[in-house]
Tab-separated table of N, CA and C in Angstrom:
chain	number	residue	atom	x	y	z
A	1488	MET	N	13.883	-28.989	20.893
A	1488	MET	CA	12.894	-28.903	19.844
A	1488	MET	C	12.865	-27.503	19.241
A	1489	ALA	N	12.910	-26.490	20.113
A	1489	ALA	CA	12.888	-25.105	19.638
A	1489	ALA	C	14.104	-24.822	18.761
A	1490	GLU	N	15.260	-25.380	19.145
A	1490	GLU	CA	16.469	-25.176	18.346
A	1490	GLU	C	16.327	-25.807	16.968
A	1491	LEU	N	15.693	-26.952	16.896
A	1491	LEU	CA	15.476	-27.633	15.625
A	1491	LEU	C	14.571	-26.803	14.717
A	1492	ILE	N	13.508	-26.264	15.286
A	1492	ILE	CA	12.588	-25.424	14.511
A	1492	ILE	C	13.302	-24.171	14.033
A	1493	LEU	N	14.055	-23.528	14.927
A	1493	LEU	CA	14.795	-22.322	14.551
A	1493	LEU	C	15.807	-22.621	13.449
A	1494	ALA	N	16.507	-23.736	13.551
A	1494	ALA	CA	17.481	-24.105	12.525
A	1494	ALA	C	16.804	-24.307	11.175
A	1495	ARG	N	15.639	-24.923	11.184
A	1495	ARG	CA	14.894	-25.149	9.931
A	1495	ARG	C	14.449	-23.819	9.316
A	1496	ILE	N	13.947	-22.922	10.142
A	1496	ILE	CA	13.529	-21.602	9.656
A	1496	ILE	C	14.725	-20.854	9.077
A	1497	GLN	N	15.851	-20.887	9.770
A	1497	GLN	CA	17.039	-20.185	9.287
A	1497	GLN	C	17.552	-20.780	7.985
A	1498	THR	N	17.485	-22.096	7.848
A	1498	THR	CA	17.901	-22.749	6.607
A	1498	THR	C	17.020	-22.306	5.451
A	1499	LEU	N	15.720	-22.296	5.674
A	1499	LEU	CA	14.790	-21.851	4.629
A	1499	LEU	C	15.019	-20.384	4.288
A	1500	GLN	N	15.269	-19.562	5.306
A	1500	GLN	CA	15.490	-18.138	5.071
A	1500	GLN	C	16.763	-17.919	4.258
A	1501	ARG	N	17.829	-18.654	4.570
A	1501	ARG	CA	19.077	-18.508	3.802
A	1501	ARG	C	18.870	-18.907	2.352
A	1502	ALA	N	18.076	-19.933	2.125
A	1502	ALA	CA	17.790	-20.366	0.755
A	1502	ALA	C	17.031	-19.281	0.001
A	1503	GLU	N	16.121	-18.600	0.679
A	1503	GLU	CA	15.338	-17.530	0.045
A	1503	GLU	C	16.173	-16.273	-0.157
A	1504	ASP	N	17.106	-15.984	0.765
A	1504	ASP	CA	17.872	-14.741	0.703
A	1504	ASP	C	18.613	-14.574	-0.613
A	1505	GLY	N	19.175	-15.631	-1.139
A	1505	GLY	CA	19.936	-15.542	-2.375
A	1505	GLY	C	19.065	-15.406	-3.606
A	1506	ARG	N	17.787	-15.629	-3.478
A	1506	ARG	CA	16.886	-15.610	-4.627
A	1506	ARG	C	16.053	-14.341	-4.708
A	1507	GLY	N	16.356	-13.342	-3.902
A	1507	GLY	CA	15.550	-12.130	-3.854
A	1507	GLY	C	15.311	-11.473	-5.205
A	1508	PRO	N	16.360	-11.154	-5.954
A	1508	PRO	CA	16.145	-10.507	-7.253
A	1508	PRO	C	15.327	-11.371	-8.221
A	1509	GLU	N	15.577	-12.667	-8.188
A	1509	GLU	CA	14.827	-13.591	-9.048
A	1509	GLU	C	13.341	-13.607	-8.666
A	1510	ARG	N	13.064	-13.649	-7.363
A	1510	ARG	CA	11.673	-13.671	-6.898
A	1510	ARG	C	10.961	-12.363	-7.214
A	1511	ALA	N	11.663	-11.245	-7.083
A	1511	ALA	CA	11.055	-9.946	-7.393
A	1511	ALA	C	10.674	-9.872	-8.866
A	1512	ALA	N	11.582	-10.294	-9.730
A	1512	ALA	CA	11.297	-10.278	-11.169
A	1512	ALA	C	10.143	-11.222	-11.499
A	1513	GLN	N	10.139	-12.376	-10.867
A	1513	GLN	CA	9.066	-13.348	-11.090
A	1513	GLN	C	7.721	-12.762	-10.656
A	1514	PHE	N	7.701	-12.101	-9.499
A	1514	PHE	CA	6.462	-11.505	-9.000
A	1514	PHE	C	5.942	-10.441	-9.964
A	1515	LEU	N	6.821	-9.575	-10.435
A	1515	LEU	CA	6.398	-8.504	-11.341
A	1515	LEU	C	5.907	-9.046	-12.678
A	1516	ALA	N	6.442	-10.184	-13.100
A	1516	ALA	CA	6.051	-10.761	-14.390
A	1516	ALA	C	4.743	-11.551	-14.311
A	1517	MET	N	4.341	-11.933	-13.104
A	1517	MET	CA	3.150	-12.771	-12.937
A	1517	MET	C	1.874	-11.947	-12.896
A	1518	SER	N	0.832	-12.539	-13.417
A	1518	SER	CA	-0.494	-11.945	-13.247
A	1518	SER	C	-0.972	-12.260	-11.833
A	1519	ARG	N	-2.004	-11.576	-11.409
A	1519	ARG	CA	-2.594	-11.833	-10.100
A	1519	ARG	C	-3.020	-13.291	-9.995
A	1520	GLU	N	-3.688	-13.787	-11.025
A	1520	GLU	CA	-4.194	-15.160	-11.010
A	1520	GLU	C	-3.056	-16.172	-10.919
A	1521	ALA	N	-1.983	-15.936	-11.661
A	1521	ALA	CA	-0.837	-16.851	-11.630
A	1521	ALA	C	-0.173	-16.838	-10.259
A	1522	ALA	N	-0.062	-15.668	-9.656
A	1522	ALA	CA	0.552	-15.572	-8.329
A	1522	ALA	C	-0.288	-16.311	-7.290
A	1523	LEU	N	-1.604	-16.147	-7.364
A	1523	LEU	CA	-2.478	-16.825	-6.404
A	1523	LEU	C	-2.450	-18.337	-6.589
A	1524	ALA	N	-2.282	-18.795	-7.821
A	1524	ALA	CA	-2.256	-20.230	-8.108
A	1524	ALA	C	-0.870	-20.840	-7.912
A	1525	SER	N	0.143	-20.015	-7.685
A	1525	SER	CA	1.524	-20.489	-7.629
A	1525	SER	C	1.830	-21.361	-6.417
A	1526	GLY	N	1.054	-21.213	-5.350
A	1526	GLY	CA	1.364	-21.948	-4.130
A	1526	GLY	C	2.420	-21.257	-3.281
A	1527	ASP	N	2.944	-20.132	-3.742
A	1527	ASP	CA	3.954	-19.372	-3.009
A	1527	ASP	C	3.238	-18.462	-2.009
A	1528	GLY	N	3.461	-18.704	-0.738
A	1528	GLY	CA	2.778	-17.947	0.307
A	1528	GLY	C	3.024	-16.452	0.247
A	1529	SER	N	4.248	-16.053	-0.084
A	1529	SER	CA	4.545	-14.620	-0.178
A	1529	SER	C	3.802	-13.977	-1.336
A	1530	PHE	N	3.755	-14.649	-2.468
A	1530	PHE	CA	3.041	-14.102	-3.628
A	1530	PHE	C	1.545	-14.000	-3.331
A	1531	GLN	N	1.009	-15.023	-2.686
A	1531	GLN	CA	-0.419	-15.018	-2.350
A	1531	GLN	C	-0.737	-13.910	-1.348
A	1532	ALA	N	0.105	-13.763	-0.327
A	1532	ALA	CA	-0.110	-12.711	0.670
A	1532	ALA	C	0.044	-11.330	0.041
A	1533	ALA	N	1.009	-11.197	-0.862
A	1533	ALA	CA	1.215	-9.910	-1.535
A	1533	ALA	C	-0.038	-9.492	-2.281
A	1534	TRP	N	-0.639	-10.413	-3.012
A	1534	TRP	CA	-1.844	-10.063	-3.771
A	1534	TRP	C	-3.045	-9.849	-2.865
A	1535	ALA	N	-3.116	-10.557	-1.753
A	1535	ALA	CA	-4.199	-10.294	-0.796
A	1535	ALA	C	-4.068	-8.865	-0.269
A	1536	ASN	N	-2.830	-8.452	0.021
A	1536	ASN	CA	-2.594	-7.087	0.490
A	1536	ASN	C	-2.876	-6.073	-0.611
A	1537	LEU	N	-2.457	-6.373	-1.831
A	1537	LEU	CA	-2.712	-5.464	-2.951
A	1537	LEU	C	-4.209	-5.329	-3.220
A	1538	ASP	N	-4.950	-6.406	-3.030
A	1538	ASP	CA	-6.411	-6.332	-3.189
A	1538	ASP	C	-7.020	-5.378	-2.161
A	1539	LYS	N	-6.498	-5.407	-0.933
A	1539	LYS	CA	-6.993	-4.496	0.106
A	1539	LYS	C	-6.649	-3.053	-0.251
A	1540	ILE	N	-5.442	-2.849	-0.751
A	1540	ILE	CA	-5.035	-1.508	-1.177
A	1540	ILE	C	-5.936	-1.028	-2.305
A	1541	ALA	N	-6.220	-1.906	-3.259
A	1541	ALA	CA	-7.082	-1.539	-4.391
A	1541	ALA	C	-8.466	-1.123	-3.911
A	1542	ALA	N	-8.994	-1.815	-2.914
A	1542	ALA	CA	-10.321	-1.471	-2.395
A	1542	ALA	C	-10.313	-0.088	-1.750
A	1543	VAL	N	-9.276	0.197	-0.976
A	1543	VAL	CA	-9.179	1.504	-0.321
A	1543	VAL	C	-8.975	2.602	-1.351
A	1544	VAL	N	-8.053	2.383	-2.282
A	1544	VAL	CA	-7.768	3.382	-3.314
A	1544	VAL	C	-9.001	3.619	-4.176
A	1545	GLY	N	-9.695	2.560	-4.531
A	1545	GLY	CA	-10.897	2.700	-5.348
A	1545	GLY	C	-11.976	3.500	-4.653
A	1546	SER	N	-12.078	3.332	-3.357
A	1546	SER	CA	-13.077	4.070	-2.591
A	1546	SER	C	-12.661	5.525	-2.386
A	1547	ALA	N	-11.401	5.725	-2.041
A	1547	ALA	CA	-10.927	7.074	-1.730
A	1547	ALA	C	-10.721	7.934	-2.969
A	1548	MET	N	-10.430	7.295	-4.099
A	1548	MET	CA	-10.108	8.051	-5.311
A	1548	MET	C	-11.001	7.631	-6.472
A	1549	ALA	N	-12.251	7.410	-6.200
A	1549	ALA	CA	-13.174	6.921	-7.232
A	1549	ALA	C	-13.217	7.828	-8.451
A	1550	HIS	N	-12.940	9.089	-8.266
A	1550	HIS	CA	-13.000	10.069	-9.349
A	1550	HIS	C	-11.759	10.076	-10.245
A	1551	ASP	N	-10.669	9.425	-9.806
A	1551	ASP	CA	-9.405	9.512	-10.547
A	1551	ASP	C	-8.838	8.115	-10.816
A	1552	VAL	N	-9.306	7.495	-11.865
A	1552	VAL	CA	-8.898	6.129	-12.208
A	1552	VAL	C	-7.407	6.069	-12.537
A	1553	GLU	N	-6.896	7.107	-13.165
A	1553	GLU	CA	-5.472	7.137	-13.519
A	1553	GLU	C	-4.597	7.140	-12.263
A	1554	ALA	N	-4.961	7.931	-11.274
A	1554	ALA	CA	-4.208	7.967	-10.018
A	1554	ALA	C	-4.303	6.624	-9.291
A	1555	GLN	N	-5.464	5.986	-9.357
A	1555	GLN	CA	-5.620	4.661	-8.754
A	1555	GLN	C	-4.599	3.696	-9.351
A	1556	GLY	N	-4.502	3.705	-10.666
A	1556	GLY	CA	-3.569	2.815	-11.355
A	1556	GLY	C	-2.130	3.072	-10.962
A	1557	ARG	N	-1.764	4.351	-10.854
A	1557	ARG	CA	-0.390	4.700	-10.460
A	1557	ARG	C	-0.086	4.215	-9.050
A	1558	LEU	N	-1.026	4.413	-8.132
A	1558	LEU	CA	-0.801	3.982	-6.753
A	1558	LEU	C	-0.698	2.466	-6.639
A	1559	LEU	N	-1.542	1.765	-7.353
A	1559	LEU	CA	-1.487	0.301	-7.306
A	1559	LEU	C	-0.192	-0.222	-7.914
A	1560	GLU	N	0.250	0.398	-8.984
A	1560	GLU	CA	1.511	-0.022	-9.605
A	1560	GLU	C	2.681	0.257	-8.663
A	1561	LYS	N	2.645	1.397	-7.992
A	1561	LYS	CA	3.698	1.712	-7.024
A	1561	LYS	C	3.699	0.689	-5.890
A	1562	ALA	N	2.531	0.331	-5.395
A	1562	ALA	CA	2.440	-0.667	-4.324
A	1562	ALA	C	2.988	-2.015	-4.788
A	1563	ARG	N	2.685	-2.386	-6.016
A	1563	ARG	CA	3.177	-3.658	-6.565
A	1563	ARG	C	4.705	-3.656	-6.631
A	1564	HIS	N	5.277	-2.537	-7.040
A	1564	HIS	CA	6.739	-2.437	-7.112
A	1564	HIS	C	7.371	-2.390	-5.719
A	1565	GLN	N	6.676	-1.825	-4.752
A	1565	GLN	CA	7.191	-1.841	-3.383
A	1565	GLN	C	7.232	-3.265	-2.838
A	1566	VAL	N	6.215	-4.050	-3.148
A	1566	VAL	CA	6.222	-5.461	-2.750
A	1566	VAL	C	7.414	-6.161	-3.394
A	1567	ALA	N	7.648	-5.888	-4.669
A	1567	ALA	CA	8.783	-6.498	-5.371
A	1567	ALA	C	10.105	-6.111	-4.713
A	1568	GLU	N	10.212	-4.874	-4.239
A	1568	GLU	CA	11.438	-4.449	-3.546
A	1568	GLU	C	11.641	-5.236	-2.256
A	1569	HIS	N	10.565	-5.507	-1.547
A	1569	HIS	CA	10.672	-6.330	-0.334
A	1569	HIS	C	11.130	-7.743	-0.695
A	1570	LEU	N	10.582	-8.298	-1.767
A	1570	LEU	CA	11.006	-9.630	-2.215
A	1570	LEU	C	12.469	-9.609	-2.639
A	1571	ARG	N	12.877	-8.551	-3.334
A	1571	ARG	CA	14.264	-8.418	-3.784
A	1571	ARG	C	15.214	-8.404	-2.591
A	1572	ALA	N	14.764	-7.812	-1.493
A	1572	ALA	CA	15.580	-7.746	-0.278
A	1572	ALA	C	15.566	-9.060	0.501
A	1573	GLY	N	14.833	-10.056	-0.014
A	1573	GLY	CA	14.810	-11.361	0.634
A	1573	GLY	C	13.773	-11.492	1.731
A	1574	ARG	N	12.848	-10.565	1.792
A	1574	ARG	CA	11.830	-10.610	2.840
A	1574	ARG	C	10.668	-11.516	2.449
A	1575	THR	N	10.009	-12.034	3.458
A	1575	THR	CA	8.800	-12.820	3.270
A	1575	THR	C	7.614	-11.878	3.420
A	1576	ILE	N	6.638	-12.004	2.548
A	1576	ILE	CA	5.451	-11.159	2.601
A	1576	ILE	C	4.365	-11.912	3.370
A	1577	VAL	N	3.722	-11.228	4.296
A	1577	VAL	CA	2.613	-11.812	5.047
A	1577	VAL	C	1.379	-10.946	4.843
A	1578	GLU	N	0.235	-11.579	4.923
A	1578	GLU	CA	-1.013	-10.840	4.753
A	1578	GLU	C	-1.286	-10.003	6.000
A	1579	VAL	N	-1.716	-8.777	5.779
A	1579	VAL	CA	-2.065	-7.911	6.896
A	1579	VAL	C	-3.582	-7.783	6.984
A	1580	SER	N	-4.046	-7.590	8.198
A	1580	SER	CA	-5.482	-7.378	8.393
A	1580	SER	C	-5.819	-5.940	8.017
A	1581	LYS	N	-7.092	-5.651	7.912
A	1581	LYS	CA	-7.513	-4.280	7.618
A	1581	LYS	C	-7.043	-3.337	8.718
A	1582	GLU	N	-7.089	-3.799	9.954
A	1582	GLU	CA	-6.670	-2.968	11.075
A	1582	GLU	C	-5.173	-2.684	11.011
A	1583	GLN	N	-4.370	-3.715	10.669
A	1583	GLN	CA	-2.935	-3.506	10.540
A	1583	GLN	C	-2.631	-2.551	9.399
A	1584	ALA	N	-3.325	-2.720	8.300
A	1584	ALA	CA	-3.105	-1.844	7.151
A	1584	ALA	C	-3.426	-0.400	7.517
A	1585	TRP	N	-4.515	-0.206	8.242
A	1585	TRP	CA	-4.885	1.140	8.678
A	1585	TRP	C	-3.783	1.723	9.555
A	1586	ARG	N	-3.319	0.936	10.518
A	1586	ARG	CA	-2.269	1.428	11.421
A	1586	ARG	C	-0.986	1.738	10.659
A	1587	ASN	N	-0.618	0.879	9.719
A	1587	ASN	CA	0.596	1.114	8.940
A	1587	ASN	C	0.478	2.377	8.103
A	1588	ALA	N	-0.683	2.587	7.504
A	1588	ALA	CA	-0.876	3.729	6.618
A	1588	ALA	C	-1.030	5.028	7.382
A	1589	SER	N	-1.560	4.964	8.580
A	1589	SER	CA	-1.875	6.198	9.294
A	1589	SER	C	-1.038	6.380	10.557
A	1590	GLN	N	0.078	5.693	10.621
A	1590	GLN	CA	0.928	5.774	11.797
A	1590	GLN	C	1.275	7.232	12.080
A	1591	ASP	N	1.044	7.656	13.294
A	1591	ASP	CA	1.298	9.031	13.736
A	1591	ASP	C	0.442	10.060	13.015
A	1592	GLN	N	-0.665	9.639	12.402
A	1592	GLN	CA	-1.518	10.598	11.717
A	1592	GLN	C	-2.908	10.625	12.322
A	1593	ALA	N	-3.653	9.592	12.158
A	1593	ALA	CA	-5.038	9.571	12.630
A	1593	ALA	C	-5.303	8.246	13.323
A	1594	PRO	N	-6.187	8.237	14.307
A	1594	PRO	CA	-6.491	6.976	14.988
A	1594	PRO	C	-7.263	6.036	14.081
A	1595	SER	N	-7.091	4.759	14.336
A	1595	SER	CA	-7.854	3.745	13.619
A	1595	SER	C	-9.321	3.885	13.991
A	1596	PRO	N	-10.222	3.545	13.083
A	1596	PRO	CA	-11.640	3.626	13.423
A	1596	PRO	C	-12.032	2.699	14.569
A	1597	ILE	N	-11.214	1.702	14.868
A	1597	ILE	CA	-11.552	0.803	15.975
A	1597	ILE	C	-10.875	1.218	17.270
A	1598	ASP	N	-9.916	2.173	17.206
A	1598	ASP	CA	-9.246	2.654	18.403
A	1598	ASP	C	-10.052	3.794	19.008
A	1599	PRO	N	-10.131	3.855	20.334
A	1599	PRO	CA	-10.843	4.981	20.945
A	1599	PRO	C	-10.041	6.269	20.778
A	1600	LEU	N	-10.735	7.354	20.668
A	1600	LEU	CA	-10.080	8.654	20.640
A	1600	LEU	C	-9.589	8.963	22.045
A	1601	PRO	N	-8.550	9.799	22.183
A	1601	PRO	CA	-8.025	10.080	23.526
A	1601	PRO	C	-9.100	10.527	24.514
A	1602	GLY	N	-10.056	11.340	24.088
A	1602	GLY	CA	-11.110	11.812	24.981
A	1602	GLY	C	-12.136	10.750	25.324
A	1603	ASP	N	-12.207	9.684	24.531
A	1603	ASP	CA	-13.196	8.627	24.748
A	1603	ASP	C	-12.809	7.664	25.863
A	1604	LYS	N	-11.564	7.684	26.284
A	1604	LYS	CA	-11.110	6.734	27.297
A	1604	LYS	C	-11.766	6.990	28.652
A	1605	ASP	N	-12.175	8.241	28.892
A	1605	ASP	CA	-12.779	8.592	30.174
A	1605	ASP	C	-14.260	8.273	30.228
A	1606	ARG	N	-14.868	7.941	29.123
A	1606	ARG	CA	-16.313	7.709	29.071
A	1606	ARG	C	-16.677	6.328	29.496
């Protein structure tokens, strides 16, 4: 049974691999609403992630709307690059996003600080 499931996943992945550039262009051409309505799980997850990025950027850079726009556009193009490479996009939680963004920099607000482990 596991072999059958793996074979099906690999077949679907091979079908997607050849369409990377097409999917990236399609993603960049779509509005947020069209992507969410498309039924494409990667497009939907990409916009869910971009919405989380927009919330963080809006909060952290409330004073600089132009910089917010540049960062969001860069994030959108990075998602397109992942699609171009044939990758599947999955939605990340706030905790995962924090860890990804702050890897080797600062602890997550939900992680204990090194000194807190003894308390």
